[in-house]
Amino acid sequence: MTTTVTGQRQLDQPPRSVAEALTAAVGHLRVRQDPAGWWKGELATNVTMDAEDLLLRQFLGIRGEQETEEAARWIRSQQREDGTWANFYGGPGDLSTTVEAYVVLKLAGDQPDEPHMARARAFIREMGGLERTRVFTRIWMALFGLWSWDDLPELPPEMIFLPRWFPLNVYDWACWARQTVVPLTIVGSLRPVRPMPIGIDELRTGARPPAGAPLWSWTGFFQRTDRLLKLYGRHAVKPLRELAQRRGAEWILARQEADGSWGGIQPPWVYSLLALHLLGYQLDHPALRAGFAGLDAFTIREETEAGWVRRLEACQSPVWDTALALVAMLDAGVPPTDEAVQRATRWLLAEEIAVPGDWAVRRPGLAPGGWAFEFANDLYPDTDDTAEIVLALRRVAAGLPADDPLRAEIEGAVTRGVGWTVGMQSGDGGWGAFDADNTRTLANKLPFCDFGEVIDPPSADVTAHVVEMLAYEGRTGDPATQRGITWLLRNQESDGSWFGRWGANYVYGTGAAVPALVEAGVDAGAPAIRAAVHWLVAHQNPDGGWGEDLRSYDDPQNWAGKGASTPSQTAWALLALLAAGETDHPATRAGIDHLISTQRADGCWDEDHFTGTGFPGDFYINYHLYRLVFPITALGRYLKVTP
């Protein structure tokens, strides 16, 4: 069972000093560390995780009464007054999420005429009904005969045979997308239907499909291609199709992680289980058994006033959280010889990746190294985690005695991590998270791809973290670092900010880019840095904090840099201002005061708003440790540069 840490804000007591606030926050962080050395905050997303978990179990015939009741209770608790479910706190109601929640609650026994169901249904119909949901939602409905497979985009399993140089081969997709698409090609080619004991005709509006795009556009071209693929699917050569399905199953099995997951994330995990099951793998097969055991490890049960609830984490972030926590501890002045720092360091060293993964397809001669995001994610290390861990480990090593054996161990891991990261630089000078040169945009044009980003091009936040790491390593003059600096300067927005791919949004990108560029030798008075400072100051909230609503991904004109203040986003802005030398700026002092005044008595902060990004525009994350580690880092760095 996972319980939520609670505490009252420090509003009825005299204000803490910066040092007192920092001490309280570090004390709270210490308590959160696991005895093994790692930190992990809950990774909260939205109720589609829980709805699809029950739908998977319904399809496989293993849905139990207790898990249904507890998941349904959780889903009900997340419904808003207007009857909708959103994809992030305070966001607009989402049609597909609301449909999946409604269907599962009806499956759990909620009656359509109950007020909460009626409100959900009214929203669904107002938004166009089942006909306007995303492809993934309609795939789930098709599994139960509630939608026709004929009315879904076609992706043939034969795509597994496409050579790596051919457009739309599986390695043209981002790692999270390829692991989802391969099993879905199998599921879609088999077109299974297992009716469930409910109907959802009340969610249909009779809306006609949207008009096709012009033939001369890529979207229009692929819409017509989809018709040809459907025709082929009805007349596929049976031996070839069966071979493709078997080859796909082999590809899937080869990528199952040690914890039973696929990529450590929900979409490929559940679709891989479905695909293998439909190909005849029994539920007691080791791969499926491990898969379900892994899902159980990603499940949180919590006792609430309404009863026990059950929810599923879309993924887990222990390596990332531990790296950020270690950086925070060091910035707070905790010495490298501290027992908590030592435990975290040794745990991170044990998590180093020593095997090749899918990244080696484009970098076949590159030696393995680096770190991944999760406990068991060896096939998909990423440059972002690796950069942050190298920064942390190098600082630990610098504070250890010269003859400490841990220094040599750190040196070896850092050398391998830096070498791997440099080798993962894309041709344009930037860094993506999981792959190099994963930039072909054709996949985004497919009718199938309406669920978020499906490629992994370089981003400002990842590139910034890598540049900062290389600069800290004393490699500012290296061609790779210089190309990364050029990429960042070239990709600065016209208003002075940077786009944030993996965090919300321009505040995150700017909070990463400014410290990296300054560390890499760009003068704090340079136009790029001054423009970033101006943007941050202009977007500070009246309460002294910073916040940015996730709607900025869809509507930057109205939402970029705008939103309710949050601890993590306030800290990101402060990190940029401090790096730019704005220690005495009124905006910096107001930001520090905001963090102190909103700190809870237990040393942590509240952060209901989501500040993490999975897929811009579609899937967002509330990292429960962000509210603690980033404020610690900001407060610690502020104390170091103030008298």
Short mmCIF file of C-alpha atoms in Angstrom, two decimals, residues 29-517:
data_model
loop_
_atom_site.label_atom_id
_atom_site.label_comp_id
_atom_site.label_asym_id
_atom_site.label_seq_id
_atom_site.Cartn_x
_atom_site.Cartn_y
_atom_site.Cartn_z
CA LEU A 29 13.56 14.36 1.72
CA ARG A 30 15.70 12.20 3.99
CA VAL A 31 12.59 10.54 5.39
CA ARG A 32 11.40 9.73 1.87
CA GLN A 33 14.55 7.77 0.93
CA ASP A 34 14.27 4.00 0.70
CA PRO A 35 16.79 2.03 2.79
CA ALA A 36 18.26 0.71 -0.47
CA GLY A 37 19.20 4.27 -1.43
CA TRP A 38 16.61 5.30 -3.99
CA TRP A 39 13.83 7.85 -3.95
CA LYS A 40 10.54 7.41 -5.83
CA GLY A 41 7.53 9.67 -5.76
CA GLU A 42 4.20 8.58 -7.11
CA LEU A 43 3.79 9.24 -10.82
CA ALA A 44 0.17 10.32 -11.25
CA THR A 45 -1.52 10.54 -14.66
CA ASN A 46 -5.23 10.04 -15.44
CA VAL A 47 -7.94 7.43 -15.07
CA THR A 48 -7.45 5.84 -18.50
CA MET A 49 -4.75 3.75 -16.81
CA ASP A 50 -7.31 2.31 -14.41
CA ALA A 51 -10.10 1.99 -16.97
CA GLU A 52 -7.90 0.14 -19.44
CA ASP A 53 -6.55 -2.12 -16.72
CA LEU A 54 -10.10 -3.28 -15.97
CA LEU A 55 -10.90 -3.59 -19.68
CA LEU A 56 -7.80 -5.76 -20.15
CA ARG A 57 -8.86 -8.01 -17.30
CA GLN A 58 -12.42 -8.16 -18.61
CA PHE A 59 -11.15 -9.23 -22.04
CA LEU A 60 -8.94 -11.92 -20.54
CA GLY A 61 -11.66 -13.13 -18.18
CA ILE A 62 -9.73 -12.37 -15.00
CA ARG A 63 -11.47 -9.23 -13.71
CA GLY A 64 -12.14 -9.66 -10.01
CA GLU A 65 -14.82 -8.08 -7.86
CA GLN A 66 -12.47 -6.43 -5.38
CA GLU A 67 -10.20 -4.81 -7.95
CA THR A 68 -13.26 -3.66 -9.89
CA GLU A 69 -14.83 -2.04 -6.83
CA GLU A 70 -11.61 -0.35 -5.77
CA ALA A 71 -10.75 0.93 -9.25
CA ALA A 72 -14.30 2.15 -9.82
CA ARG A 73 -14.21 3.99 -6.49
CA TRP A 74 -10.98 5.71 -7.55
CA ILE A 75 -12.37 6.62 -10.97
CA ARG A 76 -15.51 8.11 -9.41
CA SER A 77 -13.38 10.15 -7.02
CA GLN A 78 -11.59 11.78 -9.95
CA GLN A 79 -14.75 12.91 -11.77
CA ARG A 80 -15.35 16.65 -11.73
CA GLU A 81 -18.58 18.49 -10.98
CA ASP A 82 -19.33 18.92 -14.69
CA GLY A 83 -19.32 15.13 -15.13
CA THR A 84 -16.00 14.94 -16.98
CA TRP A 85 -12.60 13.48 -16.42
CA ALA A 86 -9.56 15.50 -17.45
CA ASN A 87 -6.04 14.49 -18.41
CA PHE A 88 -4.50 16.87 -15.87
CA TYR A 89 -5.54 18.73 -12.74
CA GLY A 90 -7.59 21.79 -13.61
CA GLY A 91 -7.62 20.97 -17.30
CA PRO A 92 -10.59 20.73 -19.64
CA GLY A 93 -12.72 17.62 -19.77
CA ASP A 94 -11.30 15.04 -22.16
CA LEU A 95 -13.72 13.16 -24.40
CA SER A 96 -11.84 9.87 -24.70
CA THR A 97 -10.90 9.73 -21.03
CA THR A 98 -14.52 10.40 -20.08
CA VAL A 99 -15.79 7.70 -22.43
CA GLU A 100 -13.41 5.08 -21.02
CA ALA A 101 -14.31 6.04 -17.45
CA TYR A 102 -18.05 5.89 -18.23
CA VAL A 103 -17.79 2.47 -19.90
CA VAL A 104 -15.84 0.96 -17.02
CA LEU A 105 -18.16 2.41 -14.38
CA LYS A 106 -21.13 0.98 -16.26
CA LEU A 107 -19.30 -2.36 -16.38
CA ALA A 108 -18.78 -2.06 -12.62
CA GLY A 109 -22.53 -1.69 -12.10
CA ASP A 110 -23.15 2.07 -12.14
CA GLN A 111 -26.52 2.76 -13.74
CA PRO A 112 -26.78 5.18 -16.68
CA ASP A 113 -29.49 7.22 -14.96
CA GLU A 114 -27.36 7.94 -11.89
CA PRO A 115 -26.49 11.67 -11.77
CA HIS A 116 -22.73 11.25 -12.22
CA MET A 117 -23.26 8.98 -15.24
CA ALA A 118 -25.86 11.29 -16.76
CA ARG A 119 -23.50 14.26 -16.48
CA ALA A 120 -20.69 12.28 -18.12
CA ARG A 121 -22.98 11.11 -20.91
CA ALA A 122 -24.20 14.65 -21.60
CA PHE A 123 -20.61 15.83 -22.04
CA ILE A 124 -19.75 12.88 -24.28
CA ARG A 125 -22.66 13.53 -26.59
CA GLU A 126 -22.02 17.27 -26.64
CA MET A 127 -18.45 16.59 -27.78
CA GLY A 128 -19.54 14.33 -30.65
CA GLY A 129 -19.92 11.00 -28.90
CA LEU A 130 -18.02 7.77 -29.27
CA GLU A 131 -17.45 8.62 -32.94
CA ARG A 132 -15.07 11.45 -32.01
CA THR A 133 -12.88 9.57 -29.55
CA ARG A 134 -9.22 8.82 -30.22
CA VAL A 135 -8.12 5.67 -31.99
CA PHE A 136 -6.97 3.94 -28.81
CA THR A 137 -10.38 4.32 -27.19
CA ARG A 138 -12.12 2.88 -30.23
CA ILE A 139 -9.67 -0.04 -30.31
CA TRP A 140 -10.71 -0.92 -26.77
CA MET A 141 -14.35 -0.70 -27.77
CA ALA A 142 -13.71 -2.89 -30.83
CA LEU A 143 -12.31 -5.62 -28.58
CA PHE A 144 -15.79 -5.96 -27.09
CA GLY A 145 -17.83 -5.49 -30.26
CA LEU A 146 -18.78 -1.94 -29.31
CA TRP A 147 -17.02 -0.50 -32.36
CA SER A 148 -16.28 -2.03 -35.74
CA TRP A 149 -12.75 -3.03 -36.63
CA ASP A 150 -13.61 -1.92 -40.17
CA ASP A 151 -13.83 1.66 -38.93
CA LEU A 152 -10.34 1.73 -37.43
CA PRO A 153 -7.10 2.65 -39.21
CA GLU A 154 -5.13 -0.29 -40.52
CA LEU A 155 -1.55 -1.08 -39.54
CA PRO A 156 -0.48 -4.45 -40.97
CA PRO A 157 1.85 -6.67 -38.94
CA GLU A 158 3.94 -7.09 -42.09
CA MET A 159 5.52 -3.73 -41.25
CA ILE A 160 7.87 -5.74 -39.02
CA PHE A 161 9.62 -6.80 -42.25
CA LEU A 162 10.37 -3.25 -43.43
CA PRO A 163 14.14 -2.67 -43.61
CA ARG A 164 15.62 -0.01 -41.38
CA TRP A 165 16.23 2.37 -44.26
CA PHE A 166 12.61 2.21 -45.43
CA PRO A 167 10.17 4.92 -44.24
CA LEU A 168 7.83 3.86 -41.41
CA ASN A 169 9.94 0.88 -40.36
CA VAL A 170 9.48 0.21 -36.66
CA TYR A 171 12.65 2.12 -35.74
CA ASP A 172 11.28 5.30 -37.30
CA TRP A 173 8.91 5.41 -34.34
CA ALA A 174 9.95 6.59 -30.88
CA CYS A 175 10.73 3.76 -28.50
CA TRP A 176 7.42 4.14 -26.64
CA ALA A 177 5.50 4.21 -29.91
CA ARG A 178 7.25 1.27 -31.62
CA GLN A 179 6.66 -0.90 -28.58
CA THR A 180 2.97 0.01 -28.74
CA VAL A 181 2.54 -0.25 -32.50
CA VAL A 182 4.11 -3.69 -32.99
CA PRO A 183 1.67 -5.51 -30.66
CA LEU A 184 -1.24 -3.45 -31.95
CA THR A 185 -0.54 -4.58 -35.52
CA ILE A 186 -1.02 -8.15 -34.27
CA VAL A 187 -4.19 -7.34 -32.34
CA GLY A 188 -5.63 -5.40 -35.26
CA SER A 189 -4.88 -8.16 -37.75
CA LEU A 190 -6.67 -10.75 -35.59
CA ARG A 191 -9.70 -8.51 -34.96
CA PRO A 192 -10.88 -10.26 -31.79
CA VAL A 193 -14.33 -9.61 -30.35
CA ARG A 194 -15.39 -10.75 -26.88
CA PRO A 195 -18.72 -9.16 -25.98
CA MET A 196 -19.17 -7.67 -22.53
CA PRO A 197 -22.50 -7.62 -20.66
CA ILE A 198 -23.25 -3.95 -21.34
CA GLY A 199 -23.98 -1.77 -24.34
CA ILE A 200 -23.03 1.85 -24.93
CA ASP A 201 -25.34 2.92 -27.73
CA GLU A 202 -26.28 5.92 -25.59
CA LEU A 203 -22.81 7.31 -26.27
CA ARG A 204 -23.30 7.39 -30.03
CA THR A 205 -24.43 10.54 -31.81
CA GLY A 206 -24.39 9.32 -35.41
CA ALA A 207 -21.68 11.85 -36.24
CA ARG A 208 -20.15 11.19 -39.64
CA PRO A 209 -16.38 10.79 -39.97
CA PRO A 210 -14.48 14.04 -40.55
CA ALA A 211 -13.93 14.99 -44.17
CA GLY A 212 -10.79 13.60 -45.74
CA ALA A 213 -7.73 15.79 -46.18
CA PRO A 214 -6.69 16.87 -49.69
CA LEU A 215 -5.05 14.10 -51.69
CA TRP A 216 -1.91 16.16 -52.24
CA SER A 217 -1.24 16.42 -48.50
CA TRP A 218 0.58 13.70 -46.56
CA THR A 219 -2.47 13.25 -44.34
CA GLY A 220 -4.71 12.84 -47.36
CA PHE A 221 -2.25 10.46 -48.98
CA PHE A 222 -2.19 8.21 -45.90
CA GLN A 223 -5.97 8.32 -45.59
CA ARG A 224 -6.19 6.85 -49.10
CA THR A 225 -3.38 4.44 -48.33
CA ASP A 226 -5.37 3.22 -45.34
CA ARG A 227 -8.13 2.10 -47.71
CA LEU A 228 -5.62 0.03 -49.68
CA LEU A 229 -4.25 -1.48 -46.49
CA LYS A 230 -7.77 -2.45 -45.44
CA LEU A 231 -8.25 -4.14 -48.80
CA TYR A 232 -4.96 -5.98 -48.36
CA GLY A 233 -5.95 -6.97 -44.82
CA ARG A 234 -9.04 -8.73 -46.13
CA HIS A 235 -6.97 -10.67 -48.68
CA ALA A 236 -3.62 -11.00 -46.93
CA VAL A 237 -1.46 -13.97 -47.88
CA LYS A 238 -2.02 -16.25 -44.92
CA PRO A 239 1.52 -17.71 -44.60
CA LEU A 240 3.06 -14.24 -44.84
CA ARG A 241 0.65 -12.79 -42.32
CA GLU A 242 1.21 -15.61 -39.86
CA LEU A 243 4.96 -15.23 -40.28
CA ALA A 244 4.65 -11.50 -39.58
CA GLN A 245 2.61 -12.19 -36.46
CA ARG A 246 5.19 -14.72 -35.22
CA ARG A 247 8.04 -12.34 -35.99
CA GLY A 248 6.19 -9.60 -34.13
CA ALA A 249 5.73 -11.88 -31.12
CA GLU A 250 9.45 -12.67 -31.12
CA TRP A 251 10.22 -8.95 -31.28
CA ILE A 252 7.88 -8.33 -28.33
CA LEU A 253 9.27 -11.15 -26.20
CA ALA A 254 12.83 -9.98 -26.81
CA ARG A 255 11.94 -6.60 -25.30
CA GLN A 256 10.24 -7.68 -22.11
CA GLU A 257 12.08 -6.15 -19.17
CA ALA A 258 13.19 -7.95 -16.03
CA ASP A 259 10.22 -6.59 -14.08
CA GLY A 260 7.77 -8.05 -16.60
CA SER A 261 7.04 -4.75 -18.30
CA TRP A 262 7.55 -3.49 -21.80
CA GLY A 263 9.42 -0.21 -21.65
CA GLY A 264 8.13 0.22 -18.12
CA ILE A 265 5.08 2.08 -19.44
CA GLN A 266 1.42 1.16 -19.63
CA PRO A 267 0.54 1.30 -23.38
CA PRO A 268 3.05 -1.23 -24.77
CA TRP A 269 2.66 -3.31 -21.65
CA VAL A 270 -1.06 -3.97 -21.98
CA TYR A 271 -1.02 -4.33 -25.77
CA SER A 272 1.88 -6.76 -25.62
CA LEU A 273 -0.06 -8.90 -23.15
CA LEU A 274 -3.08 -8.78 -25.46
CA ALA A 275 -1.07 -9.65 -28.57
CA LEU A 276 0.70 -12.60 -26.98
CA HIS A 277 -2.52 -13.93 -25.51
CA LEU A 278 -4.30 -13.71 -28.86
CA LEU A 279 -1.45 -15.64 -30.50
CA GLY A 280 -2.06 -18.53 -28.13
CA TYR A 281 0.20 -17.73 -25.18
CA GLN A 282 -1.64 -18.93 -22.10
CA LEU A 283 -2.07 -16.77 -19.01
CA ASP A 284 0.32 -19.05 -17.12
CA HIS A 285 3.05 -18.60 -19.74
CA PRO A 286 6.15 -17.11 -18.04
CA ALA A 287 6.00 -13.92 -20.12
CA LEU A 288 2.36 -13.24 -19.28
CA ARG A 289 2.77 -14.28 -15.68
CA ALA A 290 5.69 -11.88 -15.32
CA GLY A 291 3.72 -9.17 -17.09
CA PHE A 292 0.83 -9.32 -14.67
CA ALA A 293 3.13 -9.54 -11.67
CA GLY A 294 4.80 -6.37 -12.91
CA LEU A 295 1.45 -4.60 -13.24
CA ASP A 296 0.70 -5.51 -9.65
CA ALA A 297 3.96 -3.81 -8.64
CA PHE A 298 2.78 -0.64 -10.44
CA THR A 299 -0.55 -0.70 -8.59
CA ILE A 300 -1.24 1.54 -5.60
CA ARG A 301 -3.89 0.66 -3.04
CA GLU A 302 -4.87 3.34 -0.56
CA GLU A 303 -7.48 3.59 2.14
CA THR A 304 -9.67 6.69 1.84
CA GLU A 305 -12.78 7.95 3.64
CA ALA A 306 -14.88 6.36 0.90
CA GLY A 307 -13.08 3.03 1.19
CA TRP A 308 -10.11 1.38 -0.44
CA VAL A 309 -9.11 2.66 -3.88
CA ARG A 310 -6.89 1.09 -6.49
CA ARG A 311 -4.95 3.00 -9.15
CA LEU A 312 -2.24 2.15 -11.64
CA GLU A 313 0.91 4.15 -12.27
CA ALA A 314 1.54 4.58 -15.99
CA CYS A 315 5.24 4.22 -15.24
CA GLN A 316 7.65 4.72 -12.35
CA SER A 317 10.58 7.10 -12.02
CA PRO A 318 13.02 5.88 -9.33
CA VAL A 319 16.26 6.51 -11.25
CA TRP A 320 15.17 9.97 -12.36
CA ASP A 321 13.82 10.83 -8.92
CA THR A 322 17.00 9.61 -7.23
CA ALA A 323 19.19 11.65 -9.55
CA LEU A 324 17.19 14.80 -8.87
CA ALA A 325 17.12 14.09 -5.13
CA LEU A 326 20.87 13.57 -5.06
CA VAL A 327 21.45 16.87 -6.90
CA ALA A 328 19.10 18.56 -4.43
CA MET A 329 20.94 17.15 -1.42
CA LEU A 330 24.27 18.33 -2.78
CA ASP A 331 22.91 21.78 -3.60
CA ALA A 332 21.56 21.98 -0.06
CA GLY A 333 25.09 21.55 1.25
CA VAL A 334 24.82 17.92 2.34
CA PRO A 335 28.39 16.54 2.11
CA PRO A 336 29.21 13.67 -0.29
CA THR A 337 30.29 11.60 2.70
CA ASP A 338 26.78 11.76 4.16
CA GLU A 339 25.26 8.32 4.58
CA ALA A 340 22.13 9.16 2.55
CA VAL A 341 24.24 10.53 -0.30
CA GLN A 342 26.47 7.48 -0.23
CA ARG A 343 23.51 5.08 -0.37
CA ALA A 344 21.99 6.96 -3.31
CA THR A 345 25.33 7.02 -5.12
CA ARG A 346 25.91 3.30 -4.74
CA TRP A 347 22.37 2.52 -5.84
CA LEU A 348 22.74 4.66 -8.96
CA LEU A 349 26.05 3.03 -9.81
CA ALA A 350 24.37 -0.36 -9.63
CA GLU A 351 21.73 0.87 -12.09
CA GLU A 352 24.18 1.63 -14.88
CA ILE A 353 23.16 0.06 -18.20
CA ALA A 354 25.69 -2.40 -19.60
CA VAL A 355 23.74 -3.92 -22.52
CA PRO A 356 22.72 -2.56 -25.92
CA GLY A 357 19.10 -1.69 -26.67
CA ASP A 358 17.05 -0.37 -29.56
CA TRP A 359 19.23 2.75 -29.61
CA ALA A 360 22.01 0.58 -31.11
CA VAL A 361 20.05 0.27 -34.37
CA ARG A 362 21.18 3.77 -35.32
CA ARG A 363 24.41 3.68 -33.31
CA PRO A 364 25.65 0.10 -33.84
CA GLY A 365 29.26 0.80 -32.93
CA LEU A 366 28.54 2.70 -29.74
CA ALA A 367 29.47 1.05 -26.43
CA PRO A 368 26.65 0.76 -23.87
CA GLY A 369 26.52 3.12 -20.92
CA GLY A 370 24.22 5.54 -19.18
CA TRP A 371 21.08 5.11 -17.15
CA ALA A 372 17.38 4.53 -17.68
CA PHE A 373 14.31 6.00 -15.99
CA GLU A 374 12.98 3.04 -14.03
CA PHE A 375 13.99 0.10 -11.89
CA ALA A 376 14.14 -2.34 -14.81
CA ASN A 377 14.41 -0.50 -18.11
CA ASP A 378 17.75 -1.72 -19.42
CA LEU A 379 16.76 -1.75 -23.09
CA TYR A 380 15.88 1.94 -23.09
CA PRO A 381 18.44 4.13 -21.32
CA ASP A 382 18.01 7.83 -21.99
CA THR A 383 20.31 10.79 -22.34
CA ASP A 384 18.30 12.95 -19.93
CA ASP A 385 18.67 10.63 -16.96
CA THR A 386 22.29 10.00 -17.86
CA ALA A 387 23.16 13.70 -17.96
CA GLU A 388 21.62 14.39 -14.56
CA ILE A 389 23.24 11.33 -12.99
CA VAL A 390 26.68 12.19 -14.34
CA LEU A 391 26.32 15.70 -12.91
CA ALA A 392 25.39 14.26 -9.52
CA LEU A 393 28.03 11.53 -9.45
CA ARG A 394 30.83 13.87 -10.48
CA ARG A 395 29.96 16.21 -7.61
CA VAL A 396 29.93 13.30 -5.17
CA ALA A 397 33.33 12.14 -6.36
CA ALA A 398 34.80 15.63 -5.99
CA GLY A 399 34.00 15.60 -2.29
CA LEU A 400 35.45 12.18 -1.50
CA PRO A 401 39.01 11.44 -0.34
CA ALA A 402 41.40 10.75 -3.21
CA ASP A 403 41.93 7.15 -2.10
CA ASP A 404 38.25 6.34 -1.65
CA PRO A 405 37.46 3.30 -3.89
CA LEU A 406 34.08 4.85 -4.65
CA ARG A 407 35.81 7.61 -6.61
CA ALA A 408 37.29 5.11 -9.04
CA GLU A 409 33.94 3.39 -9.43
CA ILE A 410 32.27 6.71 -10.17
CA GLU A 411 34.98 7.64 -12.66
CA GLY A 412 34.41 4.48 -14.67
CA ALA A 413 30.64 4.88 -14.75
CA VAL A 414 30.88 8.57 -15.64
CA THR A 415 33.34 7.91 -18.45
CA ARG A 416 31.06 5.30 -19.97
CA GLY A 417 27.98 7.47 -19.50
CA VAL A 418 29.56 10.51 -21.12
CA GLY A 419 30.86 8.44 -24.02
CA TRP A 420 27.45 6.92 -24.68
CA THR A 421 25.68 10.26 -24.41
CA VAL A 422 28.03 11.99 -26.84
CA GLY A 423 27.51 9.12 -29.25
CA MET A 424 23.75 9.65 -29.07
CA GLN A 425 23.94 13.20 -30.42
CA SER A 426 21.68 13.70 -33.43
CA GLY A 427 22.90 15.03 -36.73
CA ASP A 428 21.50 18.51 -36.11
CA GLY A 429 23.53 18.89 -32.90
CA GLY A 430 20.71 18.30 -30.40
CA TRP A 431 19.80 15.32 -28.28
CA GLY A 432 16.58 13.36 -28.15
CA ALA A 433 15.78 11.33 -25.05
CA PHE A 434 15.99 7.68 -26.16
CA ASP A 435 17.20 7.57 -29.77
CA ALA A 436 19.49 9.45 -32.10
CA ASP A 437 18.12 10.98 -35.30
CA ASN A 438 14.58 9.78 -34.60
CA THR A 439 13.21 12.66 -36.63
CA ARG A 440 11.15 11.30 -39.54
CA THR A 441 7.76 12.97 -39.22
CA LEU A 442 5.84 10.70 -41.60
CA ALA A 443 4.52 8.58 -38.74
CA ASN A 444 2.71 11.63 -37.34
CA LYS A 445 0.63 11.81 -40.53
CA LEU A 446 -0.86 8.34 -40.23
CA PRO A 447 -4.60 8.13 -39.41
CA PHE A 448 -3.60 5.84 -36.55
CA CYS A 449 -1.54 8.51 -34.80
CA ASP A 450 -3.94 10.76 -32.95
CA PHE A 451 -2.65 9.92 -29.48
CA GLY A 452 0.42 12.13 -29.05
CA GLU A 453 4.04 12.36 -30.12
CA VAL A 454 5.31 9.24 -31.87
CA ILE A 455 8.88 10.33 -32.65
CA ASP A 456 11.74 11.42 -30.39
CA PRO A 457 13.50 14.41 -31.99
CA PRO A 458 16.00 16.59 -30.10
CA SER A 459 14.44 18.90 -27.53
CA ALA A 460 15.68 21.98 -25.71
CA ASP A 461 15.37 20.55 -22.21
CA VAL A 462 17.24 17.31 -22.96
CA THR A 463 19.88 19.08 -25.04
CA ALA A 464 20.35 21.61 -22.25
CA HIS A 465 20.88 18.94 -19.62
CA VAL A 466 23.46 17.22 -21.80
CA VAL A 467 25.27 20.49 -22.59
CA GLU A 468 25.35 21.37 -18.88
CA MET A 469 26.78 17.96 -18.08
CA LEU A 470 29.47 18.16 -20.77
CA ALA A 471 30.43 21.66 -19.67
CA TYR A 472 30.70 20.51 -16.05
CA GLU A 473 32.96 17.74 -17.30
CA GLY A 474 35.30 20.39 -18.70
CA ARG A 475 34.39 19.62 -22.31
CA THR A 476 33.01 22.99 -23.33
CA GLY A 477 35.42 23.19 -26.24
CA ASP A 478 34.52 19.75 -27.62
CA PRO A 479 32.77 19.79 -31.00
CA ALA A 480 29.79 17.90 -29.56
CA THR A 481 29.27 20.52 -26.84
CA GLN A 482 29.69 23.41 -29.26
CA ARG A 483 27.14 21.90 -31.61
CA GLY A 484 24.77 21.47 -28.68
CA ILE A 485 25.21 25.13 -27.69
CA THR A 486 24.53 26.18 -31.26
CA TRP A 487 21.41 24.02 -31.33
CA LEU A 488 20.09 25.66 -28.16
CA LEU A 489 20.71 29.18 -29.39
CA ARG A 490 19.16 28.37 -32.74
CA ASN A 491 16.04 26.91 -31.11
CA GLN A 492 15.33 29.72 -28.66
CA GLU A 493 11.82 31.08 -29.15
CA SER A 494 11.45 34.61 -30.48
CA ASP A 495 10.18 35.79 -27.08
CA GLY A 496 13.30 34.53 -25.28
CA SER A 497 11.95 31.27 -23.87
CA TRP A 498 12.63 27.65 -24.80
CA PHE A 499 10.05 24.93 -25.45
CA GLY A 500 9.94 22.20 -22.80
CA ARG A 501 9.33 18.71 -24.18
CA TRP A 502 9.32 16.70 -20.95
CA GLY A 503 8.14 19.33 -18.47
CA ALA A 504 5.55 22.08 -18.49
CA ASN A 505 6.53 23.88 -20.67
CA TYR A 506 8.33 27.07 -21.60
CA VAL A 507 9.16 27.61 -17.92
CA TYR A 508 10.75 24.16 -17.87
CA GLY A 509 12.64 24.60 -21.13
CA THR A 510 13.93 28.01 -20.09
CA GLY A 511 14.81 26.79 -16.61
CA ALA A 512 16.99 24.12 -18.23
CA ALA A 513 18.54 26.12 -21.07
CA VAL A 514 19.80 29.16 -19.17
CA PRO A 515 21.88 27.27 -16.54
CA ALA A 516 23.29 25.04 -19.28
CA LEU A 517 24.38 27.90 -21.52
#
